[in-house]
C-alpha cells in the first residue's frame, strides 16, 4: 500500500508533462481564437456583400451585429479566468473596427449606378486598423501564461482546465480553502489510512498467534 503514495512518480510525470503540455495548450487556444477570427471574416464578408455590392446597409448592420454578438458569446464560453464585463470589454475593442467600417461604407458617396466612388476618402479607416491592433494585443495578454509552475499554461481558457490534472487539483480557492477535488491530498490520506489498517491487522495477527 505504500506504493500508492503519489510521491516521486507523480513529480517525474509532471516534469515530463511540462515539456509538451504547452504545445497542447496553445493548440487549443489557437482553435478557440480561430473561431473568433472566422466570425470576424464573416462580418467583413457581410459588409462587402450587402453594403458594398448590393447597397443594403440595413442587412449589413444586422449581419454584423449578429456575428459580433457571436464573438462575444464564443469568448464568454472560451474564457474562465476573466469576469463577464472584462470579456465584453476585450471584444468591444474588436467590434469597433467592423462598426466603423460598415458605417463608413454605408455613408460613402455613390454614382448614378449605385457604385461606390473609388476616390472616396474614408477618414475613419485608420481607426479600424488601430483598434484591430489593440484588440490583438489584448488577446495576446489574455492568452499569456499564468501561474508560477513549470507548465506555464494559459489558464484563462476553459480548454486548458484540467490539462494539468495534478496541478489543477491542488489549486486553492480565493478564500484559501482547499477545493473539493484535492486529489493528491485525498490519495495521500487514503494511503496513510491503509497503512494504519495494515499495521493494525498485522499486530492483531501476531497477537492471535501468540
PDB file of N, CA, C and O in Angstrom, residues 110-157:
ATOM      1  N   UNK A 110     -21.932  57.530 -53.833  1.00  0.00           N
ATOM      2  CA  UNK A 110     -22.099  56.593 -54.939  1.00  0.00           C
ATOM      3  C   UNK A 110     -22.477  57.362 -56.208  1.00  0.00           C
ATOM      4  O   UNK A 110     -23.023  58.475 -56.153  1.00  0.00           O
ATOM      5  N   UNK A 111     -22.217  56.735 -57.340  1.00  0.00           N
ATOM      6  CA  UNK A 111     -22.601  57.353 -58.611  1.00  0.00           C
ATOM      7  C   UNK A 111     -24.050  57.003 -58.943  1.00  0.00           C
ATOM      8  O   UNK A 111     -24.763  56.403 -58.130  1.00  0.00           O
ATOM      9  N   UNK A 112     -24.496  57.337 -60.143  1.00  0.00           N
ATOM     10  CA  UNK A 112     -25.885  57.102 -60.536  1.00  0.00           C
ATOM     11  C   UNK A 112     -26.235  55.622 -60.607  1.00  0.00           C
ATOM     12  O   UNK A 112     -27.404  55.245 -60.485  1.00  0.00           O
ATOM     13  N   UNK A 113     -25.234  54.752 -60.785  1.00  0.00           N
ATOM     14  CA  UNK A 113     -25.474  53.311 -60.858  1.00  0.00           C
ATOM     15  C   UNK A 113     -25.367  52.631 -59.479  1.00  0.00           C
ATOM     16  O   UNK A 113     -25.475  51.412 -59.391  1.00  0.00           O
ATOM     17  N   UNK A 114     -25.142  53.408 -58.452  1.00  0.00           N
ATOM     18  CA  UNK A 114     -25.062  52.854 -57.108  1.00  0.00           C
ATOM     19  C   UNK A 114     -23.713  52.282 -56.753  1.00  0.00           C
ATOM     20  O   UNK A 114     -23.585  51.585 -55.733  1.00  0.00           O
ATOM     21  N   UNK A 115     -22.679  52.585 -57.560  1.00  0.00           N
ATOM     22  CA  UNK A 115     -21.334  52.081 -57.281  1.00  0.00           C
ATOM     23  C   UNK A 115     -20.593  53.093 -56.420  1.00  0.00           C
ATOM     24  O   UNK A 115     -20.685  54.310 -56.638  1.00  0.00           O
ATOM     25  N   UNK A 116     -19.875  52.577 -55.425  1.00  0.00           N
ATOM     26  CA  UNK A 116     -19.125  53.468 -54.537  1.00  0.00           C
ATOM     27  C   UNK A 116     -18.045  54.221 -55.305  1.00  0.00           C
ATOM     28  O   UNK A 116     -17.423  53.694 -56.234  1.00  0.00           O
ATOM     29  N   UNK A 117     -17.835  55.463 -54.896  1.00  0.00           N
ATOM     30  CA  UNK A 117     -16.800  56.284 -55.504  1.00  0.00           C
ATOM     31  C   UNK A 117     -15.431  55.762 -55.089  1.00  0.00           C
ATOM     32  O   UNK A 117     -15.110  55.744 -53.888  1.00  0.00           O
ATOM     33  N   UNK A 118     -14.573  55.317 -56.028  1.00  0.00           N
ATOM     34  CA  UNK A 118     -13.251  54.793 -55.638  1.00  0.00           C
ATOM     35  C   UNK A 118     -12.331  55.853 -55.049  1.00  0.00           C
ATOM     36  O   UNK A 118     -11.341  55.515 -54.389  1.00  0.00           O
ATOM     37  N   UNK A 119     -12.626  57.126 -55.272  1.00  0.00           N
ATOM     38  CA  UNK A 119     -11.797  58.207 -54.731  1.00  0.00           C
ATOM     39  C   UNK A 119     -12.326  58.739 -53.404  1.00  0.00           C
ATOM     40  O   UNK A 119     -11.847  59.780 -52.922  1.00  0.00           O
ATOM     41  N   UNK A 120     -13.279  58.039 -52.820  1.00  0.00           N
ATOM     42  CA  UNK A 120     -13.843  58.475 -51.536  1.00  0.00           C
ATOM     43  C   UNK A 120     -12.775  58.417 -50.439  1.00  0.00           C
ATOM     44  O   UNK A 120     -12.015  57.447 -50.325  1.00  0.00           O
ATOM     45  N   UNK A 121     -12.716  59.447 -49.636  1.00  0.00           N
ATOM     46  CA  UNK A 121     -11.754  59.491 -48.526  1.00  0.00           C
ATOM     47  C   UNK A 121     -12.441  59.002 -47.253  1.00  0.00           C
ATOM     48  O   UNK A 121     -13.267  59.720 -46.667  1.00  0.00           O
ATOM     49  N   UNK A 122     -12.131  57.784 -46.852  1.00  0.00           N
ATOM     50  CA  UNK A 122     -12.702  57.218 -45.625  1.00  0.00           C
ATOM     51  C   UNK A 122     -11.791  57.610 -44.460  1.00  0.00           C
ATOM     52  O   UNK A 122     -10.779  56.954 -44.177  1.00  0.00           O
ATOM     53  N   UNK A 123     -12.174  58.669 -43.788  1.00  0.00           N
ATOM     54  CA  UNK A 123     -11.303  59.241 -42.762  1.00  0.00           C
ATOM     55  C   UNK A 123     -11.175  58.352 -41.522  1.00  0.00           C
ATOM     56  O   UNK A 123     -10.205  58.467 -40.776  1.00  0.00           O
ATOM     57  N   UNK A 124     -12.163  57.511 -41.286  1.00  0.00           N
ATOM     58  CA  UNK A 124     -12.120  56.656 -40.084  1.00  0.00           C
ATOM     59  C   UNK A 124     -11.410  55.326 -40.320  1.00  0.00           C
ATOM     60  O   UNK A 124     -11.283  54.537 -39.380  1.00  0.00           O
ATOM     61  N   UNK A 125     -10.943  55.079 -41.542  1.00  0.00           N
ATOM     62  CA  UNK A 125     -10.299  53.791 -41.826  1.00  0.00           C
ATOM     63  C   UNK A 125      -9.029  53.560 -40.999  1.00  0.00           C
ATOM     64  O   UNK A 125      -8.784  52.423 -40.573  1.00  0.00           O
ATOM     65  N   UNK A 126      -8.203  54.591 -40.729  1.00  0.00           N
ATOM     66  CA  UNK A 126      -7.035  54.316 -39.862  1.00  0.00           C
ATOM     67  C   UNK A 126      -7.425  53.843 -38.467  1.00  0.00           C
ATOM     68  O   UNK A 126      -6.716  53.046 -37.847  1.00  0.00           O
ATOM     69  N   UNK A 127      -8.574  54.328 -37.972  1.00  0.00           N
ATOM     70  CA  UNK A 127      -9.014  53.896 -36.644  1.00  0.00           C
ATOM     71  C   UNK A 127      -9.360  52.410 -36.621  1.00  0.00           C
ATOM     72  O   UNK A 127      -9.152  51.729 -35.605  1.00  0.00           O
ATOM     73  N   UNK A 128      -9.870  51.897 -37.735  1.00  0.00           N
ATOM     74  CA  UNK A 128     -10.199  50.467 -37.797  1.00  0.00           C
ATOM     75  C   UNK A 128      -8.943  49.617 -37.623  1.00  0.00           C
ATOM     76  O   UNK A 128      -8.937  48.644 -36.860  1.00  0.00           O
ATOM     77  N   UNK A 129      -7.865  49.994 -38.307  1.00  0.00           N
ATOM     78  CA  UNK A 129      -6.612  49.265 -38.165  1.00  0.00           C
ATOM     79  C   UNK A 129      -6.030  49.425 -36.762  1.00  0.00           C
ATOM     80  O   UNK A 129      -5.494  48.468 -36.186  1.00  0.00           O
ATOM     81  N   UNK A 130      -6.154  50.636 -36.202  1.00  0.00           N
ATOM     82  CA  UNK A 130      -5.612  50.883 -34.872  1.00  0.00           C
ATOM     83  C   UNK A 130      -6.327  50.046 -33.815  1.00  0.00           C
ATOM     84  O   UNK A 130      -5.685  49.413 -32.959  1.00  0.00           O
ATOM     85  N   UNK A 131      -7.656  49.995 -33.870  1.00  0.00           N
ATOM     86  CA  UNK A 131      -8.408  49.199 -32.897  1.00  0.00           C
ATOM     87  C   UNK A 131      -8.170  47.703 -33.101  1.00  0.00           C
ATOM     88  O   UNK A 131      -8.206  46.936 -32.131  1.00  0.00           O
ATOM     89  N   UNK A 132      -7.929  47.284 -34.332  1.00  0.00           N
ATOM     90  CA  UNK A 132      -7.610  45.876 -34.570  1.00  0.00           C
ATOM     91  C   UNK A 132      -6.294  45.505 -33.913  1.00  0.00           C
ATOM     92  O   UNK A 132      -6.156  44.425 -33.313  1.00  0.00           O
ATOM     93  N   UNK A 133      -5.312  46.397 -34.000  1.00  0.00           N
ATOM     94  CA  UNK A 133      -4.026  46.146 -33.337  1.00  0.00           C
ATOM     95  C   UNK A 133      -4.211  46.076 -31.825  1.00  0.00           C
ATOM     96  O   UNK A 133      -3.656  45.189 -31.142  1.00  0.00           O
ATOM     97  N   UNK A 134      -4.993  47.007 -31.269  1.00  0.00           N
ATOM     98  CA  UNK A 134      -5.265  46.980 -29.831  1.00  0.00           C
ATOM     99  C   UNK A 134      -5.956  45.684 -29.421  1.00  0.00           C
ATOM    100  O   UNK A 134      -5.645  45.090 -28.381  1.00  0.00           O
ATOM    101  N   UNK A 135      -6.903  45.244 -30.251  1.00  0.00           N
ATOM    102  CA  UNK A 135      -7.659  44.024 -29.945  1.00  0.00           C
ATOM    103  C   UNK A 135      -6.754  42.791 -29.942  1.00  0.00           C
ATOM    104  O   UNK A 135      -6.834  41.942 -29.040  1.00  0.00           O
ATOM    105  N   UNK A 136      -5.865  42.701 -30.927  1.00  0.00           N
ATOM    106  CA  UNK A 136      -4.926  41.573 -30.977  1.00  0.00           C
ATOM    107  C   UNK A 136      -3.960  41.617 -29.794  1.00  0.00           C
ATOM    108  O   UNK A 136      -3.596  40.569 -29.239  1.00  0.00           O
ATOM    109  N   UNK A 137      -3.544  42.819 -29.404  1.00  0.00           N
ATOM    110  CA  UNK A 137      -2.663  42.939 -28.243  1.00  0.00           C
ATOM    111  C   UNK A 137      -3.371  42.487 -26.964  1.00  0.00           C
ATOM    112  O   UNK A 137      -2.760  41.814 -26.106  1.00  0.00           O
ATOM    113  N   UNK A 138      -4.645  42.817 -26.832  1.00  0.00           N
ATOM    114  CA  UNK A 138      -5.400  42.361 -25.661  1.00  0.00           C
ATOM    115  C   UNK A 138      -5.499  40.844 -25.633  1.00  0.00           C
ATOM    116  O   UNK A 138      -5.358  40.218 -24.572  1.00  0.00           O
ATOM    117  N   UNK A 139      -5.736  40.215 -26.793  1.00  0.00           N
ATOM    118  CA  UNK A 139      -5.821  38.763 -26.826  1.00  0.00           C
ATOM    119  C   UNK A 139      -4.473  38.113 -26.525  1.00  0.00           C
ATOM    120  O   UNK A 139      -4.417  37.023 -25.928  1.00  0.00           O
ATOM    121  N   UNK A 140      -3.381  38.762 -26.929  1.00  0.00           N
ATOM    122  CA  UNK A 140      -2.061  38.238 -26.564  1.00  0.00           C
ATOM    123  C   UNK A 140      -1.881  38.257 -25.050  1.00  0.00           C
ATOM    124  O   UNK A 140      -1.321  37.317 -24.470  1.00  0.00           O
ATOM    125  N   UNK A 141      -2.353  39.308 -24.412  1.00  0.00           N
ATOM    126  CA  UNK A 141      -2.232  39.387 -22.952  1.00  0.00           C
ATOM    127  C   UNK A 141      -3.159  38.394 -22.258  1.00  0.00           C
ATOM    128  O   UNK A 141      -2.803  37.814 -21.222  1.00  0.00           O
ATOM    129  N   UNK A 142      -4.347  38.204 -22.824  1.00  0.00           N
ATOM    130  CA  UNK A 142      -5.276  37.237 -22.234  1.00  0.00           C
ATOM    131  C   UNK A 142      -4.731  35.819 -22.342  1.00  0.00           C
ATOM    132  O   UNK A 142      -4.867  35.005 -21.411  1.00  0.00           O
ATOM    133  N   UNK A 143      -4.093  35.501 -23.459  1.00  0.00           N
ATOM    134  CA  UNK A 143      -3.577  34.144 -23.670  1.00  0.00           C
ATOM    135  C   UNK A 143      -2.172  33.946 -23.133  1.00  0.00           C
ATOM    136  O   UNK A 143      -1.561  32.899 -23.386  1.00  0.00           O
ATOM    137  N   UNK A 144      -1.655  34.915 -22.393  1.00  0.00           N
ATOM    138  CA  UNK A 144      -0.323  34.771 -21.800  1.00  0.00           C
ATOM    139  C   UNK A 144      -0.358  33.720 -20.699  1.00  0.00           C
ATOM    140  O   UNK A 144      -1.393  33.504 -20.062  1.00  0.00           O
ATOM    141  N   UNK A 145       0.765  33.047 -20.456  1.00  0.00           N
ATOM    142  CA  UNK A 145       0.800  32.040 -19.384  1.00  0.00           C
ATOM    143  C   UNK A 145       0.543  32.666 -18.027  1.00  0.00           C
ATOM    144  O   UNK A 145       0.944  33.804 -17.764  1.00  0.00           O
ATOM    145  N   UNK A 146      -0.129  31.932 -17.169  1.00  0.00           N
ATOM    146  CA  UNK A 146      -0.407  32.378 -15.805  1.00  0.00           C
ATOM    147  C   UNK A 146       0.092  31.334 -14.827  1.00  0.00           C
ATOM    148  O   UNK A 146       0.197  30.152 -15.157  1.00  0.00           O
ATOM    149  N   UNK A 147       0.376  31.765 -13.629  1.00  0.00           N
ATOM    150  CA  UNK A 147       0.876  30.839 -12.619  1.00  0.00           C
ATOM    151  C   UNK A 147       2.383  30.800 -12.601  1.00  0.00           C
ATOM    152  O   UNK A 147       3.064  31.208 -13.552  1.00  0.00           O
ATOM    153  N   UNK A 148       2.925  30.274 -11.510  1.00  0.00           N
ATOM    154  CA  UNK A 148       4.372  30.198 -11.327  1.00  0.00           C
ATOM    155  C   UNK A 148       4.908  28.775 -11.446  1.00  0.00           C
ATOM    156  O   UNK A 148       6.066  28.528 -11.133  1.00  0.00           O
ATOM    157  N   UNK A 149       4.072  27.845 -11.902  1.00  0.00           N
ATOM    158  CA  UNK A 149       4.538  26.478 -12.029  1.00  0.00           C
ATOM    159  C   UNK A 149       5.323  26.326 -13.327  1.00  0.00           C
ATOM    160  O   UNK A 149       5.415  27.219 -14.161  1.00  0.00           O
ATOM    161  N   UNK A 150       5.916  25.131 -13.504  1.00  0.00           N
ATOM    162  CA  UNK A 150       6.747  24.873 -14.680  1.00  0.00           C
ATOM    163  C   UNK A 150       5.919  24.737 -15.946  1.00  0.00           C
ATOM    164  O   UNK A 150       6.445  24.928 -17.040  1.00  0.00           O
ATOM    165  N   UNK A 151       4.649  24.401 -15.827  1.00  0.00           N
ATOM    166  CA  UNK A 151       3.825  24.173 -17.016  1.00  0.00           C
ATOM    167  C   UNK A 151       3.629  25.450 -17.816  1.00  0.00           C
ATOM    168  O   UNK A 151       3.637  25.425 -19.049  1.00  0.00           O
ATOM    169  N   UNK A 152       3.420  26.593 -17.128  1.00  0.00           N
ATOM    170  CA  UNK A 152       3.243  27.892 -17.786  1.00  0.00           C
ATOM    171  C   UNK A 152       2.123  27.833 -18.815  1.00  0.00           C
ATOM    172  O   UNK A 152       2.312  28.061 -20.002  1.00  0.00           O
ATOM    173  N   UNK A 153       0.936  27.490 -18.358  1.00  0.00           N
ATOM    174  CA  UNK A 153      -0.213  27.327 -19.247  1.00  0.00           C
ATOM    175  C   UNK A 153      -1.091  28.567 -19.218  1.00  0.00           C
ATOM    176  O   UNK A 153      -1.196  29.248 -18.194  1.00  0.00           O
ATOM    177  N   UNK A 154      -1.778  28.864 -20.328  1.00  0.00           N
ATOM    178  CA  UNK A 154      -2.750  29.972 -20.356  1.00  0.00           C
ATOM    179  C   UNK A 154      -4.049  29.542 -19.688  1.00  0.00           C
ATOM    180  O   UNK A 154      -5.020  29.169 -20.344  1.00  0.00           O
ATOM    181  N   UNK A 155      -4.101  29.611 -18.381  1.00  0.00           N
ATOM    182  CA  UNK A 155      -5.197  29.023 -17.620  1.00  0.00           C
ATOM    183  C   UNK A 155      -6.478  29.853 -17.640  1.00  0.00           C
ATOM    184  O   UNK A 155      -7.440  29.499 -16.969  1.00  0.00           O
ATOM    185  N   UNK A 156      -6.486  30.959 -18.388  1.00  0.00           N
ATOM    186  CA  UNK A 156      -7.727  31.724 -18.504  1.00  0.00           C
ATOM    187  C   UNK A 156      -8.708  31.078 -19.474  1.00  0.00           C
ATOM    188  O   UNK A 156      -9.860  31.502 -19.546  1.00  0.00           O
ATOM    189  N   UNK A 157      -8.282  30.086 -20.223  1.00  0.00           N
ATOM    190  CA  UNK A 157      -9.137  29.439 -21.209  1.00  0.00           C
ATOM    191  C   UNK A 157      -9.714  28.143 -20.637  1.00  0.00           C
ATOM    192  O   UNK A 157      -9.008  27.374 -19.974  1.00  0.00           O
TER     193      UNK A 157
END
